[in-house]
Coordinates of N, CA and C in Angstrom, one line a residue:
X1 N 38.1 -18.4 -4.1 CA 36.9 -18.7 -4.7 C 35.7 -18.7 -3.7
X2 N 36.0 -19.3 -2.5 CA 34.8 -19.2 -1.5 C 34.3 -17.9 -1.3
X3 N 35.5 -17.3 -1.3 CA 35.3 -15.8 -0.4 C 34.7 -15.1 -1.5
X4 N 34.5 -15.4 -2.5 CA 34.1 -14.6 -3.7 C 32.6 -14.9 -4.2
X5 N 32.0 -16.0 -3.6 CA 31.0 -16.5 -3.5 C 30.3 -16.1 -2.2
X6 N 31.0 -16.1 -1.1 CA 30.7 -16.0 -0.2 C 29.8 -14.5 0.1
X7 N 31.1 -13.6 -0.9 CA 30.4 -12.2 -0.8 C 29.5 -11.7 -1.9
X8 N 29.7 -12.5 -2.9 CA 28.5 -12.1 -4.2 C 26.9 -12.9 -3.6
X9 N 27.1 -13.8 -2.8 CA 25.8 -13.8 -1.9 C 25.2 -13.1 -0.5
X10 N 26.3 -12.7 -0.3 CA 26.2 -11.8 0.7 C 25.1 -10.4 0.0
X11 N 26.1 -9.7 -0.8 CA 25.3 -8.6 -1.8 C 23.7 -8.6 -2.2
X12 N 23.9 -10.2 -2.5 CA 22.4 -10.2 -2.9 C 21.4 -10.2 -1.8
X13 N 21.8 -10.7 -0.7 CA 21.1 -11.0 0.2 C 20.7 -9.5 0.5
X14 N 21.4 -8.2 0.4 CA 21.4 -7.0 0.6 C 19.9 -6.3 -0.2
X15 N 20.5 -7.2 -1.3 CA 19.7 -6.1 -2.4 C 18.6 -6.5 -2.3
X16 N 18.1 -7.8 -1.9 CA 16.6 -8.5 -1.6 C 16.0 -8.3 -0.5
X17 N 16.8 -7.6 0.5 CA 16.5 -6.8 1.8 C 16.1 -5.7 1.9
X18 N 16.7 -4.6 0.7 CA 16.3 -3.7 0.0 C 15.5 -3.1 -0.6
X19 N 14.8 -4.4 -1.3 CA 13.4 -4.5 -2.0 C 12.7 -4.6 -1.3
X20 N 12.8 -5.9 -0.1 CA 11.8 -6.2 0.7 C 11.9 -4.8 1.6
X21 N 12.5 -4.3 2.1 CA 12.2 -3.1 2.7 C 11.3 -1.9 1.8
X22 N 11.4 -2.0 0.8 CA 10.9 -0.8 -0.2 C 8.9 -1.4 -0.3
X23 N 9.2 -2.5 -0.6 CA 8.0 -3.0 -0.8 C 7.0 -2.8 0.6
X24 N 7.8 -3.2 1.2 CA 7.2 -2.9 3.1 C 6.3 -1.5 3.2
X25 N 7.6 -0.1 2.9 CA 7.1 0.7 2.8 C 6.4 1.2 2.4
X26 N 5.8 0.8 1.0 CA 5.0 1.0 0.3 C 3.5 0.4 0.7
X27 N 3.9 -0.7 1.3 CA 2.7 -0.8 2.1 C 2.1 -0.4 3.0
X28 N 3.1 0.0 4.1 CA 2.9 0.8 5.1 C 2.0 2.4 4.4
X29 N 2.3 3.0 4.0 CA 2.0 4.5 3.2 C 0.5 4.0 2.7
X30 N 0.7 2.9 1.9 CA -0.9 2.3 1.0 C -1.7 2.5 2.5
X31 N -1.5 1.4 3.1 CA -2.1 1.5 4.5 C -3.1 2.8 5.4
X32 N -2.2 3.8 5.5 CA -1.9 4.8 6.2 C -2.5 5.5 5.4
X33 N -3.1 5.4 3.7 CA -4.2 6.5 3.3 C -5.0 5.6 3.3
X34 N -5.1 4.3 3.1 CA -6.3 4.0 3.2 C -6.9 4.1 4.7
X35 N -6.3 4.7 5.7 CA -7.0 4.6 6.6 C -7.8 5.8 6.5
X36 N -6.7 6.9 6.1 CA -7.1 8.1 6.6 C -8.0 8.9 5.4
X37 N -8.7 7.5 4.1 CA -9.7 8.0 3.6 C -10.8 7.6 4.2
X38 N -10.1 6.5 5.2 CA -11.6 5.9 5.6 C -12.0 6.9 6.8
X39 N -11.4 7.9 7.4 CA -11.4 8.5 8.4 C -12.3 9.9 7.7
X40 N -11.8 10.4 6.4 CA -12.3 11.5 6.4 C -13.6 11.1 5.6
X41 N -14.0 10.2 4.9 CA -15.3 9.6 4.2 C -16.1 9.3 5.6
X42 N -15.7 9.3 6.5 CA -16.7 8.9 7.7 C -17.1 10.2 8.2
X43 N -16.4 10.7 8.4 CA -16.6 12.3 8.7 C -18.1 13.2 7.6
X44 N -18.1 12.7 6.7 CA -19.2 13.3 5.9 C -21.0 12.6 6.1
X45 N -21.7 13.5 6.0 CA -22.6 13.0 6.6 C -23.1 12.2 5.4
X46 N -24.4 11.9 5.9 CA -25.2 10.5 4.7 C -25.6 11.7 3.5
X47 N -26.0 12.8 4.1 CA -26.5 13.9 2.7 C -25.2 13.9 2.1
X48 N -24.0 13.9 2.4 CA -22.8 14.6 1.5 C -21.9 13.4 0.6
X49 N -22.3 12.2 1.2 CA -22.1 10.6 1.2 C -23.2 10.6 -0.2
X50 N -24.4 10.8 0.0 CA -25.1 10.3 -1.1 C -25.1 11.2 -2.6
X51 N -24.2 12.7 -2.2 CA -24.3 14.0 -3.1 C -23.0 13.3 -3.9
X52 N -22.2 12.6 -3.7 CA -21.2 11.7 -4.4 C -21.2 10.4 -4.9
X53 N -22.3 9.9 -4.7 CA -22.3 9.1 -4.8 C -22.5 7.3 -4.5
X54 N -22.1 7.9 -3.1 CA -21.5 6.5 -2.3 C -23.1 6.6 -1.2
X55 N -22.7 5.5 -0.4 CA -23.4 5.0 1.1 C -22.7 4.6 2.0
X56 N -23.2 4.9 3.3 CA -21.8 4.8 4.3 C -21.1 2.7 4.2
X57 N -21.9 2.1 4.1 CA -21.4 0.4 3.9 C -20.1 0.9 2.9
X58 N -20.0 1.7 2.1 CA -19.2 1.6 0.7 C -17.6 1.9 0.9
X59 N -17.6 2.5 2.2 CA -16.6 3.3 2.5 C -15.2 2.6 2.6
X60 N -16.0 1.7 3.5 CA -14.3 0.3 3.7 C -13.7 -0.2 2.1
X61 N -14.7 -0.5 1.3 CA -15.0 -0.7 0.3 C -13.8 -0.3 -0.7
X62 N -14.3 0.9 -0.7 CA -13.8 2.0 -1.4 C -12.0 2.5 -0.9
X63 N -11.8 2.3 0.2 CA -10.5 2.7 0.8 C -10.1 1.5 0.5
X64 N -10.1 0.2 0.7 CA -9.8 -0.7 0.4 C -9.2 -1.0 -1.1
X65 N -10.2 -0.5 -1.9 CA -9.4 -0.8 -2.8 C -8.6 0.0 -3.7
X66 N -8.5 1.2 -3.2 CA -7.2 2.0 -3.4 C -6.0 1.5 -3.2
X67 N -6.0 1.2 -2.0 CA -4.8 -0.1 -1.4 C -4.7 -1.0 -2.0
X68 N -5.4 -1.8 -2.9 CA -4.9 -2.7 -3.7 C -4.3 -2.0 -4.8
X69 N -5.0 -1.0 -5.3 CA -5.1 0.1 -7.0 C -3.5 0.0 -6.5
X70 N -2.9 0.8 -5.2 CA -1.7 1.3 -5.2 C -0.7 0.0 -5.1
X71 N -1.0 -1.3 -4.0 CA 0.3 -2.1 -4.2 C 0.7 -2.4 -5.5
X72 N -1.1 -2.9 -6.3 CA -0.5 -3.5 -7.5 C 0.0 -2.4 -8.7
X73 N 0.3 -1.1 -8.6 CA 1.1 -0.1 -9.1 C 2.3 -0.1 -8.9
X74 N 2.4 -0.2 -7.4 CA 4.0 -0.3 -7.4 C 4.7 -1.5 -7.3
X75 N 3.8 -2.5 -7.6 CA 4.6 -4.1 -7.2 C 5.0 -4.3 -9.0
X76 N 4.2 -3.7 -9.7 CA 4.4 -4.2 -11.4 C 6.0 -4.7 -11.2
X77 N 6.7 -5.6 -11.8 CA 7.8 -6.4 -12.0 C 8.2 -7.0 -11.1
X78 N 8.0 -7.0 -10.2 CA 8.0 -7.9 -9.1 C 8.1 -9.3 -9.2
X79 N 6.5 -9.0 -9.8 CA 5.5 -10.6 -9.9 C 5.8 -10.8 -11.2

């Protein structure tokens, strides 16, 4: 009985390691474009910045919350 307990928590401990890993990744990647929209939005000048819409303040902004747009898409059931 121990041993059967012992290992059906073991397992889980697996599978919650495996989430928390997936979740991780997912952040990492979120991360990793939001940087590198903030990298190419900075690259554009104020004329090509303002032909869209935006102003350079908006930029963090705007990357930023893609990063959120994306965790909270892939976190649904989580929470």
């Amino acid at each position: 009985m121990t041993t059967l307990v012992a290992n059906t928590f073991g397992w889980l401990g697996l599978v919650s390691m495996s989430n928390w890993l997936k979740r991780q990744t997912v952040k990492l990647q979120a991360r990793r474009q939001a940087k590198e929209t903030v990298k190419e939005l900075s690259r554009l000048t104020d004329y090509e910045l303002n032909d869209i819409g935006m102003s350079r303040g908006e930029i963090r902004h705007v990357a930023n919350k893609h990063y959120n747009d994306i965790l909270n898409e892939n976190l649904k059931g989580w929470v």
